[in-house]
């Protein structure tokens, strides 16, 4: 046993090791999936407890859910669900099936969605929740219709017929079974054809078409012979054959041909080792055998057989057979005129049949009691009528219930399809409206932007013309001022200074006794001459005058700047720059370059400080604008209008433009001309 456990858990460990790898190649995936199949086979073959098998399945299921959601892995999930089912773990079977449905929906895998729905339907069937089961079968069938899968369409029809049979809807059972048989006729599946024949026979028996039912039981038995030759599972064939034989006996009972019924029951009881291997069939056949014998008036060994069968039935907890046996034992007591024991035993059968909700046996017990219990005859009669009426009512209600479920499923699907179309139409219309709106918005925005750019351009041109006029006016004013300076200097030099000089010379030539007075006048004249000469030189020497107007314009430009970052602007001018020697056009370009740089700083840089420096180096002027802002990508920004204008103005200055910027490290613009 220890070796078997080691094999099982070593295989699980191998799978977990592979599944935990982050990068799994195709060979490892193949090994992983092959290992899962091997593990599932080991769970079946190893002689270990069911509880250990379930633990192994739980471990495997958890790691399958962590694996890739592909079709192969989903197939493995279905296999684990099947193992849960055959181990009797219906809740885990349902949970695994619903998880498979969820994963299949994520991948929109119609085949696996249909399979998941079928599995969930099986769960509800085993829980006797037939309406839910039927609903899932119908949904699954719809998908298989689209997939044109004959095998699964036949299977779904067969499953639906089983649900209908359990609810006593024998006509619809027959219809679905025939539909299934038509699908299976296209494929070589004798096992499925057997189930169709068997289901048809059961339905026809319920419809009391006994002769036709017997013919289908014969077809079912013939199909079992074919399966037996094909070495199909012997135990399954044996169980199916015993079921058919028992049901054939019951039909002959209904036809009141009790000798033939007894022959079939005895044929079933001739099966070797039946009591030990299939005790349920052993007691069921004996129960029916005794009933037919008593109907013929043959009570030999009946009591012995019935009491022995009851002990076996109780030991295997076959409650429905035990209830039937008690009714037959009660019949035997009635034959023996032991009414007290008969009624007591039949009442036990009644209580048991009510407990397991077996309506047919309940009515049978009540029928016996109301016929033989004179004391409580009215009570049992009323109870019989009540249950019979309720069964008829349920039968009427359920007769059309499954057709209604199928219709409502179709209706829901049709509504969903209609809604899908409507939603698709709404989405298309909404998309077109959004597209046109977006296009209109873009066009409107472009037009607005173009208009703004046009107005900005016009404003720039107007500002430039005004500045040109200002510079021209300033230049003209300066020219007139210089001419006036030169004229005054010339007058002072040529007129006043010469006159004073002549006076001073004549005074020097005079003979006078007032020598001190003469010297004083001469000194005064010398002072006047020096002062006039100085004034003359100052007026004529333009280099001693700084051009304050351009500097003031730059200063005023910086003072007027305001932005959200509260940037501090500083200006530094080299005092050795001779601005009068700079042309008006060049001054305009310098002003515009600085203005554009400051404007960009205000808009984009978020800088705390901006410094404008104008330096003279030898015969060149350098303009440097620096800020400590956020910086920008110079490659992307080269296409901007502002930088392009700066480049053009630099070219007009016959200079060189250099822009250095890095994200988060500020910007430096340098112009050298």
Tab-separated table of C-alpha atoms in Angstrom, residues 36 199-200 241 269 320 333 337 349 406-407 415 444 453 456 458 507-508 517 532 569 584 592 605 609 625:
chain	number	residue	atom	x	y	z
A	36	UNK	CA	-2.349	14.613	-15.610
A	199	UNK	CA	-35.947	4.419	-23.122
A	200	UNK	CA	-38.546	3.887	-25.857
A	241	UNK	CA	-29.898	-7.303	-19.197
A	269	UNK	CA	-32.672	-15.256	-10.987
A	320	UNK	CA	-38.242	1.245	-2.372
A	333	UNK	CA	-51.058	-12.362	5.499
A	337	UNK	CA	-56.632	-14.346	6.998
A	349	UNK	CA	-44.805	-0.259	3.690
A	406	UNK	CA	-37.825	24.703	-24.055
A	407	UNK	CA	-40.086	27.449	-25.421
A	415	UNK	CA	-34.764	38.073	-27.209
A	444	UNK	CA	-13.710	73.336	-35.918
A	453	UNK	CA	-2.505	81.759	-35.793
A	456	UNK	CA	-1.257	86.196	-34.054
A	458	UNK	CA	-1.143	89.776	-38.137
A	507	UNK	CA	45.101	141.359	-23.736
A	508	UNK	CA	48.472	139.761	-23.575
A	517	UNK	CA	44.220	143.177	-13.474
A	532	UNK	CA	34.084	125.797	-23.870
A	569	UNK	CA	13.453	87.730	-14.768
A	584	UNK	CA	17.696	99.273	-36.177
A	592	UNK	CA	12.096	89.609	-30.963
A	605	UNK	CA	9.091	76.094	-18.520
A	609	UNK	CA	14.269	82.100	-12.541
A	625	UNK	CA	18.691	83.240	-22.260
